[in-house]
PDB file of C-alpha atoms in Angstrom:
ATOM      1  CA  UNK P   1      30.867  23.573  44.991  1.00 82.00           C
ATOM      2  CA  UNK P   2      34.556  24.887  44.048  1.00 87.00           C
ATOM      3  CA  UNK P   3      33.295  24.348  40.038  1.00 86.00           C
ATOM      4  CA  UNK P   4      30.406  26.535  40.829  1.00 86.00           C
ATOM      5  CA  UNK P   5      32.342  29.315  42.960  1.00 88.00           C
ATOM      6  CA  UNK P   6      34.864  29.461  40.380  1.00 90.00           C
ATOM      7  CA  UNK P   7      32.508  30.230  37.330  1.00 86.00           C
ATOM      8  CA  UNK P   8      30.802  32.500  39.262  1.00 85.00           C
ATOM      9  CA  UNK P   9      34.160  34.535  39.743  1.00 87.00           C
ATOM     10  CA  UNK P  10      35.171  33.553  36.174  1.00 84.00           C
ATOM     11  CA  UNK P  11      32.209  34.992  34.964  1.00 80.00           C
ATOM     12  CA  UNK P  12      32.082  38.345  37.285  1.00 81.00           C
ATOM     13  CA  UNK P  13      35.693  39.471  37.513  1.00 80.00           C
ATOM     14  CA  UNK P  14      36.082  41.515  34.143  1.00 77.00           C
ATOM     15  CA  UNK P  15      32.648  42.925  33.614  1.00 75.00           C
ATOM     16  CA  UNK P  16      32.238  45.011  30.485  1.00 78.00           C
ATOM     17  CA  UNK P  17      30.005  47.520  29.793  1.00 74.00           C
ATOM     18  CA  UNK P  18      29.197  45.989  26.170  1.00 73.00           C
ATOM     19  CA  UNK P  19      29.085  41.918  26.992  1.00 73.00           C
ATOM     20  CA  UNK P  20      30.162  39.907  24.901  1.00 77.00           C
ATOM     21  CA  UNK P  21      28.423  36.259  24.716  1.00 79.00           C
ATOM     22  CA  UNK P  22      29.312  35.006  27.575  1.00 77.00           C
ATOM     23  CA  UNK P  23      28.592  37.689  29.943  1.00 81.00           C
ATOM     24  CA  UNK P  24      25.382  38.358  28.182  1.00 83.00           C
ATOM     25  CA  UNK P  25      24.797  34.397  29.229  1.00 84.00           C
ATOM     26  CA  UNK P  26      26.262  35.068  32.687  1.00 85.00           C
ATOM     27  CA  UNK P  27      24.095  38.214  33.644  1.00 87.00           C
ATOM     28  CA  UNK P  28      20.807  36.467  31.977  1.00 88.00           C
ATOM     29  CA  UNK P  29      20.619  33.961  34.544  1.00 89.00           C
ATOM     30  CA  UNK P  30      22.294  36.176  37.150  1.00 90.00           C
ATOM     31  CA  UNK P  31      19.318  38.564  37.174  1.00 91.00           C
ATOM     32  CA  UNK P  32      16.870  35.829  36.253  1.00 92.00           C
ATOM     33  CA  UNK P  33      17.840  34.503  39.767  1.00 93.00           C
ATOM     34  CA  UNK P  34      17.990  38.511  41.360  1.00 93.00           C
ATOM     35  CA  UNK P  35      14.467  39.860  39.576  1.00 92.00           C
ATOM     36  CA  UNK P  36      12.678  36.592  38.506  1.00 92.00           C
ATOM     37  CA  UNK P  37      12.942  35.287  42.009  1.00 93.00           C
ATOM     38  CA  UNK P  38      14.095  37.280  44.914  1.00 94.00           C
ATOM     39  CA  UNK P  39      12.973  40.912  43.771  1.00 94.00           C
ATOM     40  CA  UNK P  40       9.340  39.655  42.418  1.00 93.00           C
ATOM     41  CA  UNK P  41       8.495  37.565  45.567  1.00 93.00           C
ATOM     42  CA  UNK P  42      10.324  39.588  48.279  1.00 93.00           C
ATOM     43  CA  UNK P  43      10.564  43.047  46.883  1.00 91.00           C
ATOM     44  CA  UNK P  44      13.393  45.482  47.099  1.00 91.00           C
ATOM     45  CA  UNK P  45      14.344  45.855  50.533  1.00 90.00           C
ATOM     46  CA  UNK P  46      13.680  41.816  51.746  1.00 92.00           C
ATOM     47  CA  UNK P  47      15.071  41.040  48.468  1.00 92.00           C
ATOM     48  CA  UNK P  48      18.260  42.418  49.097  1.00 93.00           C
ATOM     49  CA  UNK P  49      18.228  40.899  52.395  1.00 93.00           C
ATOM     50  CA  UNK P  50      18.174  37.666  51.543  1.00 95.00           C
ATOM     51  CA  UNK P  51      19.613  37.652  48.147  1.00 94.00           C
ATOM     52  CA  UNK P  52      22.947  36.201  49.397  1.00 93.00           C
ATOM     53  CA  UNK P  53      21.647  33.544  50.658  1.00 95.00           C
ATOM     54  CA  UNK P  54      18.724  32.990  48.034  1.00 95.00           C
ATOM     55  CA  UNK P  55      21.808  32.940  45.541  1.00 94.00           C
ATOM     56  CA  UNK P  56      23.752  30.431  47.453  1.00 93.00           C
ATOM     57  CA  UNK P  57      20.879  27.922  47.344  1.00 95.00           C
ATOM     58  CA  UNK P  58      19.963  28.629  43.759  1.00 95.00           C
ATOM     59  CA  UNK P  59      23.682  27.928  42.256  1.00 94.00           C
ATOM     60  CA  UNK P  60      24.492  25.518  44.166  1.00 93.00           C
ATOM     61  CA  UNK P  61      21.607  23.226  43.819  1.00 94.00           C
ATOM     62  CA  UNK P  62      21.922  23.640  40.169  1.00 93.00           C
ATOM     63  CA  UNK P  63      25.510  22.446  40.365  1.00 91.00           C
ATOM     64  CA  UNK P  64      24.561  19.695  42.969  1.00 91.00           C
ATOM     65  CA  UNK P  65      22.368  18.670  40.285  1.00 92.00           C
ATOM     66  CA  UNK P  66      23.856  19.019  37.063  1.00 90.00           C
ATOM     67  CA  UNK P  67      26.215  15.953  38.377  1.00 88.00           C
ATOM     68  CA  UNK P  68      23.727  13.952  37.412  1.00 84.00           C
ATOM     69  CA  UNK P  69      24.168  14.349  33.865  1.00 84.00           C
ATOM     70  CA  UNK P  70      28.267  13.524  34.152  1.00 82.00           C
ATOM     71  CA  UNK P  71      29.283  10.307  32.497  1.00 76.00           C
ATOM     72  CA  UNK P  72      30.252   7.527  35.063  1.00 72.00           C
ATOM     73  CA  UNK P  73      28.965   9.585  37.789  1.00 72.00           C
ATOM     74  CA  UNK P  74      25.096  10.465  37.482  1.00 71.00           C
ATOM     75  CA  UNK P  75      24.142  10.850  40.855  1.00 77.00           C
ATOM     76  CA  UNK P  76      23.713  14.207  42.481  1.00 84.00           C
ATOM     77  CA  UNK P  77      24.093  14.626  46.131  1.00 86.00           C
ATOM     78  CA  UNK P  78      20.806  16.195  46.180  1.00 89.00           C
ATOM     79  CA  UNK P  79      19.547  12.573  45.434  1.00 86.00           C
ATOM     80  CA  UNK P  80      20.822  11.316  48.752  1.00 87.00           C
ATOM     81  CA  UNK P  81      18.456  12.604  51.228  1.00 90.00           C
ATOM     82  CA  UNK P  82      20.242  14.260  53.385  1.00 91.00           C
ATOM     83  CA  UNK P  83      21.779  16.610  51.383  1.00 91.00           C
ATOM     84  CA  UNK P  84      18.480  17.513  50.529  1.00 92.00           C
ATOM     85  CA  UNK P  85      17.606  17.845  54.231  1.00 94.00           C
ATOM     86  CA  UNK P  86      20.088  19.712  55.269  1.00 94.00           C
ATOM     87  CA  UNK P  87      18.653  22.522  52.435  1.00 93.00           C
ATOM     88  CA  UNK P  88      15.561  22.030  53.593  1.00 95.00           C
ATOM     89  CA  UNK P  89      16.520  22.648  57.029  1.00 95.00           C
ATOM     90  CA  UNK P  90      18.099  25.875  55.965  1.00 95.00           C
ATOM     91  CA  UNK P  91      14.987  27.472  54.554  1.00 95.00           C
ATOM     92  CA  UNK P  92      12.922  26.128  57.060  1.00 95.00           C
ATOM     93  CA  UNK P  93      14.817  28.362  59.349  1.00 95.00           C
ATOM     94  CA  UNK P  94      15.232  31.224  57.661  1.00 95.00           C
ATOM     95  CA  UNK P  95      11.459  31.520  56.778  1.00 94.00           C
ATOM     96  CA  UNK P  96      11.423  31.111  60.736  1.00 94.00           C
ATOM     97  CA  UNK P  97      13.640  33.502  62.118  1.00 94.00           C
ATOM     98  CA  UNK P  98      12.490  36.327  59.310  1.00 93.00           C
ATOM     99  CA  UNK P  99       8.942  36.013  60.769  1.00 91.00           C
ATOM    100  CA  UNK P 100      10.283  36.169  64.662  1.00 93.00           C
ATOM    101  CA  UNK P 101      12.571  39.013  63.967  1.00 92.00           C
ATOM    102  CA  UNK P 102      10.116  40.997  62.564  1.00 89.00           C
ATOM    103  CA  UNK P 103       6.746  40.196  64.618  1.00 88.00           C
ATOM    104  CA  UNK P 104       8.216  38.211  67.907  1.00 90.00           C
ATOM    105  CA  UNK P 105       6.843  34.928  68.490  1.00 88.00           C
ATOM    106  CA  UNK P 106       3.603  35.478  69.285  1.00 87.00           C
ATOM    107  CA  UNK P 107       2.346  37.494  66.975  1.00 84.00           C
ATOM    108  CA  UNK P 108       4.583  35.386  64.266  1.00 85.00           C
ATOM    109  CA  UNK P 109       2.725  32.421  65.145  1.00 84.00           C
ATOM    110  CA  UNK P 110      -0.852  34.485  64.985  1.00 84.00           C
ATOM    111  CA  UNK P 111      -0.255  35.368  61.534  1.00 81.00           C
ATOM    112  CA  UNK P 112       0.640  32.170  60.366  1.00 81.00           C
ATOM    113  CA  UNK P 113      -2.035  30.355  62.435  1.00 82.00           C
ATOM    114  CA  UNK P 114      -5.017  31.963  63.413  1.00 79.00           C
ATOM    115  CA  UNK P 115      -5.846  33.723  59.882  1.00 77.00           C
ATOM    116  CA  UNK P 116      -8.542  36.301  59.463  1.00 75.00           C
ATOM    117  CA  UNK P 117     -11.894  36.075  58.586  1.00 76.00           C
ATOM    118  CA  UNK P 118     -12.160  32.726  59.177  1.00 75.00           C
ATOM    119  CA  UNK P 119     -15.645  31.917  61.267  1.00 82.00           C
ATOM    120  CA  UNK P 120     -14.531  31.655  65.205  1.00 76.00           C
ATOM    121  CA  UNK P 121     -15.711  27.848  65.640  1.00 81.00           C
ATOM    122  CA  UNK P 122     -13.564  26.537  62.867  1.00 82.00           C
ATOM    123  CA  UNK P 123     -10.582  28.753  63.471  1.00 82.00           C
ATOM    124  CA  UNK P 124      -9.037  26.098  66.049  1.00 87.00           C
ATOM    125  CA  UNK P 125      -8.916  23.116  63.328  1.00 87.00           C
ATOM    126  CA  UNK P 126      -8.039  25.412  60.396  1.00 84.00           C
ATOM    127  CA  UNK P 127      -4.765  26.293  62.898  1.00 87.00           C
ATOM    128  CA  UNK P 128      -4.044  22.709  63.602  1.00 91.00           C
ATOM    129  CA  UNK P 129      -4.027  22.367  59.956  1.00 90.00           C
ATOM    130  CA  UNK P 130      -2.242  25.476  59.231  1.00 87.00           C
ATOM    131  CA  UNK P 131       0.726  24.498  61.844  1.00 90.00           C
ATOM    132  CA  UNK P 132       0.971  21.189  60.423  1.00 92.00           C
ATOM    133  CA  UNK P 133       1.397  22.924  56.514  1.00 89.00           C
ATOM    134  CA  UNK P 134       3.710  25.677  57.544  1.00 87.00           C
ATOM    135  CA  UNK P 135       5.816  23.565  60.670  1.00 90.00           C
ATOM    136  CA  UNK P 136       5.737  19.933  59.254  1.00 92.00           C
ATOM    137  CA  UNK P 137       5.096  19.938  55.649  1.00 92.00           C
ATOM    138  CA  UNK P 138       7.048  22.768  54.412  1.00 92.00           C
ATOM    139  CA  UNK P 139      10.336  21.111  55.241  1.00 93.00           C
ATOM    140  CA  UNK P 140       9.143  17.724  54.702  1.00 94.00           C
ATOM    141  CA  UNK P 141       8.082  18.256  50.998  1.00 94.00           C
ATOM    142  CA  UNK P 142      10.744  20.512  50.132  1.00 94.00           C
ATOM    143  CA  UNK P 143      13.481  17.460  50.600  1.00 95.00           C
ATOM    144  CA  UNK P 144      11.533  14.787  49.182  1.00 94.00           C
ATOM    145  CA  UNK P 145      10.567  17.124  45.868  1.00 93.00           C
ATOM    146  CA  UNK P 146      14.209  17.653  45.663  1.00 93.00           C
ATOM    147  CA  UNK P 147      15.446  14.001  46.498  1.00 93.00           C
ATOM    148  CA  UNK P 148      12.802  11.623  44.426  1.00 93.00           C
ATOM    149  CA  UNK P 149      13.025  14.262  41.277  1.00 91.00           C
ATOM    150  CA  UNK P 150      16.617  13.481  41.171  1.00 91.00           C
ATOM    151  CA  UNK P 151      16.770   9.795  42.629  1.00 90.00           C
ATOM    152  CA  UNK P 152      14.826   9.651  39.275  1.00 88.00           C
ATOM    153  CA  UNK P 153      16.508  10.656  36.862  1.00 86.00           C
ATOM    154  CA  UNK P 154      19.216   9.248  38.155  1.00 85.00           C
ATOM    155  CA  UNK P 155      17.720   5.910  37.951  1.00 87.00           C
ATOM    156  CA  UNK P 156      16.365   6.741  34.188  1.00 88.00           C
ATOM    157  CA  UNK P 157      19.874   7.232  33.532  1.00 87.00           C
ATOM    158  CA  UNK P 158      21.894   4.203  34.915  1.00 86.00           C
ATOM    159  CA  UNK P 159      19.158   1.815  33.642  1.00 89.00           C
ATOM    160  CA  UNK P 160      19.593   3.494  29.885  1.00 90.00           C
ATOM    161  CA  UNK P 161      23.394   3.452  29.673  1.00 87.00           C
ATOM    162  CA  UNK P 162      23.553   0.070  31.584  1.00 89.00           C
ATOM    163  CA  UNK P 163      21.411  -1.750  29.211  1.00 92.00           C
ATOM    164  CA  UNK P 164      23.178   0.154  26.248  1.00 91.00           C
ATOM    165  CA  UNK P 165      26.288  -1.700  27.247  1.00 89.00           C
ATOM    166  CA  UNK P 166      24.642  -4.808  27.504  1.00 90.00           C
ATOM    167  CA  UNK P 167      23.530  -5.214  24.281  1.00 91.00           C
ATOM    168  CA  UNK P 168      26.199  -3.932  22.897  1.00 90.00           C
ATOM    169  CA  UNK P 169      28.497  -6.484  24.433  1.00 90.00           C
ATOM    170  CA  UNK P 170      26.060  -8.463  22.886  1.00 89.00           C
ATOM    171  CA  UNK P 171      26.034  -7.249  19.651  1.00 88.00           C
ATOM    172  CA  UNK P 172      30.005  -7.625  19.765  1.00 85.00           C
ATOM    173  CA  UNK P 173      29.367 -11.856  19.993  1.00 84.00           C
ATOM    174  CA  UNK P 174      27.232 -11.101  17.126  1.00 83.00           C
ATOM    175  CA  UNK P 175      23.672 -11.568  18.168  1.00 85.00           C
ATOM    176  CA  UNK P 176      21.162  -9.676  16.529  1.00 86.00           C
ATOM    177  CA  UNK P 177      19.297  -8.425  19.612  1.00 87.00           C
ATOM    178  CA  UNK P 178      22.073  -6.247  20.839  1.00 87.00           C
ATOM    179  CA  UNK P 179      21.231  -3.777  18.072  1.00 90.00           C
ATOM    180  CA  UNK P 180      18.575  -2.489  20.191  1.00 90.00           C
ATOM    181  CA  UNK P 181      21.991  -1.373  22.025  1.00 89.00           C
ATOM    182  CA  UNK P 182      21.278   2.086  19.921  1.00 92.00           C
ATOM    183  CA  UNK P 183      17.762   2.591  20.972  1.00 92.00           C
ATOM    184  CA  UNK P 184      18.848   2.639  24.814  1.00 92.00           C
ATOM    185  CA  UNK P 185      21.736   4.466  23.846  1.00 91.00           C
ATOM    186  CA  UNK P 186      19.355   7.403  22.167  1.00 94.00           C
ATOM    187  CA  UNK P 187      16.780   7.145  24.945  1.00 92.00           C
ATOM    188  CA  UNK P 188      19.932   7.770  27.239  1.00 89.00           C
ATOM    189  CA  UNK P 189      20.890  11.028  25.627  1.00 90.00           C
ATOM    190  CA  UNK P 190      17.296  12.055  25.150  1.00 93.00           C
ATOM    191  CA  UNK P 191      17.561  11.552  28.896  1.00 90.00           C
ATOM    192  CA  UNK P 192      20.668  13.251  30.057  1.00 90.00           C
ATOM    193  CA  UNK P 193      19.009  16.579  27.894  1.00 91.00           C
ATOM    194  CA  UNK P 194      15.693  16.154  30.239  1.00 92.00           C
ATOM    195  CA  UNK P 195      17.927  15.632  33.310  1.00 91.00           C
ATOM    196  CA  UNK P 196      19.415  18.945  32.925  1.00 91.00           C
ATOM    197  CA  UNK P 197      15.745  20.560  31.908  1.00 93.00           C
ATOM    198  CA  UNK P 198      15.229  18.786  35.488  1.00 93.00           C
ATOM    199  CA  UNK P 199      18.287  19.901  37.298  1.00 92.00           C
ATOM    200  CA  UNK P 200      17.417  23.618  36.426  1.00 93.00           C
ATOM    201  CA  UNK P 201      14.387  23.510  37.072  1.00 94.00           C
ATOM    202  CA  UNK P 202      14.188  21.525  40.782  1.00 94.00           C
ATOM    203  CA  UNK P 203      16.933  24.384  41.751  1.00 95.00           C
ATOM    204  CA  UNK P 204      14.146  27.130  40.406  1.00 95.00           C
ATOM    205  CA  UNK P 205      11.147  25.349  42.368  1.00 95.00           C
ATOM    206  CA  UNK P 206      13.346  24.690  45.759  1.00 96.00           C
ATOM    207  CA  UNK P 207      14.502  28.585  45.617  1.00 96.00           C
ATOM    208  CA  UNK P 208      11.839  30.246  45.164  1.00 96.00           C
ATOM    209  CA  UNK P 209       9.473  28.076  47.184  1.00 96.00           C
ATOM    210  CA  UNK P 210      12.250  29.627  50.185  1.00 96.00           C
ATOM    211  CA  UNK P 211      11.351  33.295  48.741  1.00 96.00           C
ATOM    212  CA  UNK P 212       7.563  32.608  49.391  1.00 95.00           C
ATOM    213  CA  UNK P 213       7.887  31.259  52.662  1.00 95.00           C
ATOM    214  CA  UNK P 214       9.858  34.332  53.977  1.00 95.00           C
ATOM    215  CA  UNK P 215       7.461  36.015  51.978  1.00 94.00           C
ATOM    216  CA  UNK P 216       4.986  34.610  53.481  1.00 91.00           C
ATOM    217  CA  UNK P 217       6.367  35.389  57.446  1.00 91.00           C
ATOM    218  CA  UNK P 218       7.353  38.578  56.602  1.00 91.00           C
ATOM    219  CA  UNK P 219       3.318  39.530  55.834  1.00 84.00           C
ATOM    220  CA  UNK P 220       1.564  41.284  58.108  1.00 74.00           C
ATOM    221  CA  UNK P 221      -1.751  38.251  57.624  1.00 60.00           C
ATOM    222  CA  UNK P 222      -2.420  35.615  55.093  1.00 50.00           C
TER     223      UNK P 222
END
């Protein structure tokens, strides 16, 4: 977390009006995360509402993840469930507390349960099933996306470089067999490249997921 506050304020504190490379870097994937996600989903005014904390989530989960790509290390904390939970949590209430603020409870829960134009007899199941999508799944499939997408790459990893230094040690007593020592070691690296594809990516689907839930409780029906 302090690596990823402190290139953020690295990367913000002498802004230029021509950028040089690594501004130009720093301000593509600052407004990739501003337009791309909170301003396309939420709109102007939400967006800037929640852009803080849209921004938080976004950052830091890519620089929970991206630890899984360090050498010796390669476990994020987003592949222990509970950090993963605990983000979860926080979008589950947010999404919650943007739909009560604006409509109350009981009109909150109407739009996201009883939804129009749905034939009166099959209303009651299709809100069971509704409240069971929007209450239980939401926060249930945002951690474990999160947690197994990383648990396996982490595992990916570890088995890679672990057998990589088995056959070399191997291959260092002179059998043969540890040569396939480089094969693990390429798959490995191969690896580590997809792992950060990964790491980017889970941090995309996990924010903006959050944007189309408030999204979602901020409109007037579904």
């Amino acid at each position: 977390m302090t690596v990823v506050v402190l290139l953020l304020w690295l990367g913000s504190r002498s802004m230029k009006l021509v950028p040089g490379r690594g501004q130009a870097a720093f301000e593509f994937v600052v407004d990739f995360v501003r337009k791309g996600i909170v301003i396309d989903t939420l709109g102007e005014k939400d967006g800037k509402r929640f852009m803080p904390l849209l921004f938080t989530i976004f950052f830091l989960l890519l620089g929970l993840n991206l630890t899984s790509t360090i050498p010796g290390l390669q476990i994020p904390s987003t592949g222990l469930i509970g950090q993963a939970l605990l983000m979860a949590i926080i979008a589950y209430v947010t999404f919650i507390y943007a739909g009560v603020k604006k409509f109350g409870v009981g009109h909150f829960l109407k739009n996201s349960l009883w939804l129009p134009g749905v034939p009166t007899g099959v209303k009651p199941i299709v809100a069971v099933l509704e409240f069971l999508s929007t209450f239980i799944v939401r926060p249930i499939t945002l951690t474990l996306r999160l947690t197994m997408n990383m648990v396996a790459g982490h595992m990916l990893l570890v088995l890679c470089f672990s057998a990589t230094g088995f056959f070399f040690a191997i291959l260092v007593g002179g059998q043969a067999i540890g040569l396939i020592g480089f094969g693990t070691l390429t798959l490995g690296v191969a690896f580590t490249v997809l792992e950060i594809f990964v790491a980017a990516l889970q941090a995309y689907i996990f924010t903006i997921l959050t944007a189309i839930y408030i999204q979602l409780a901020l409109a007037e029906s579904h």
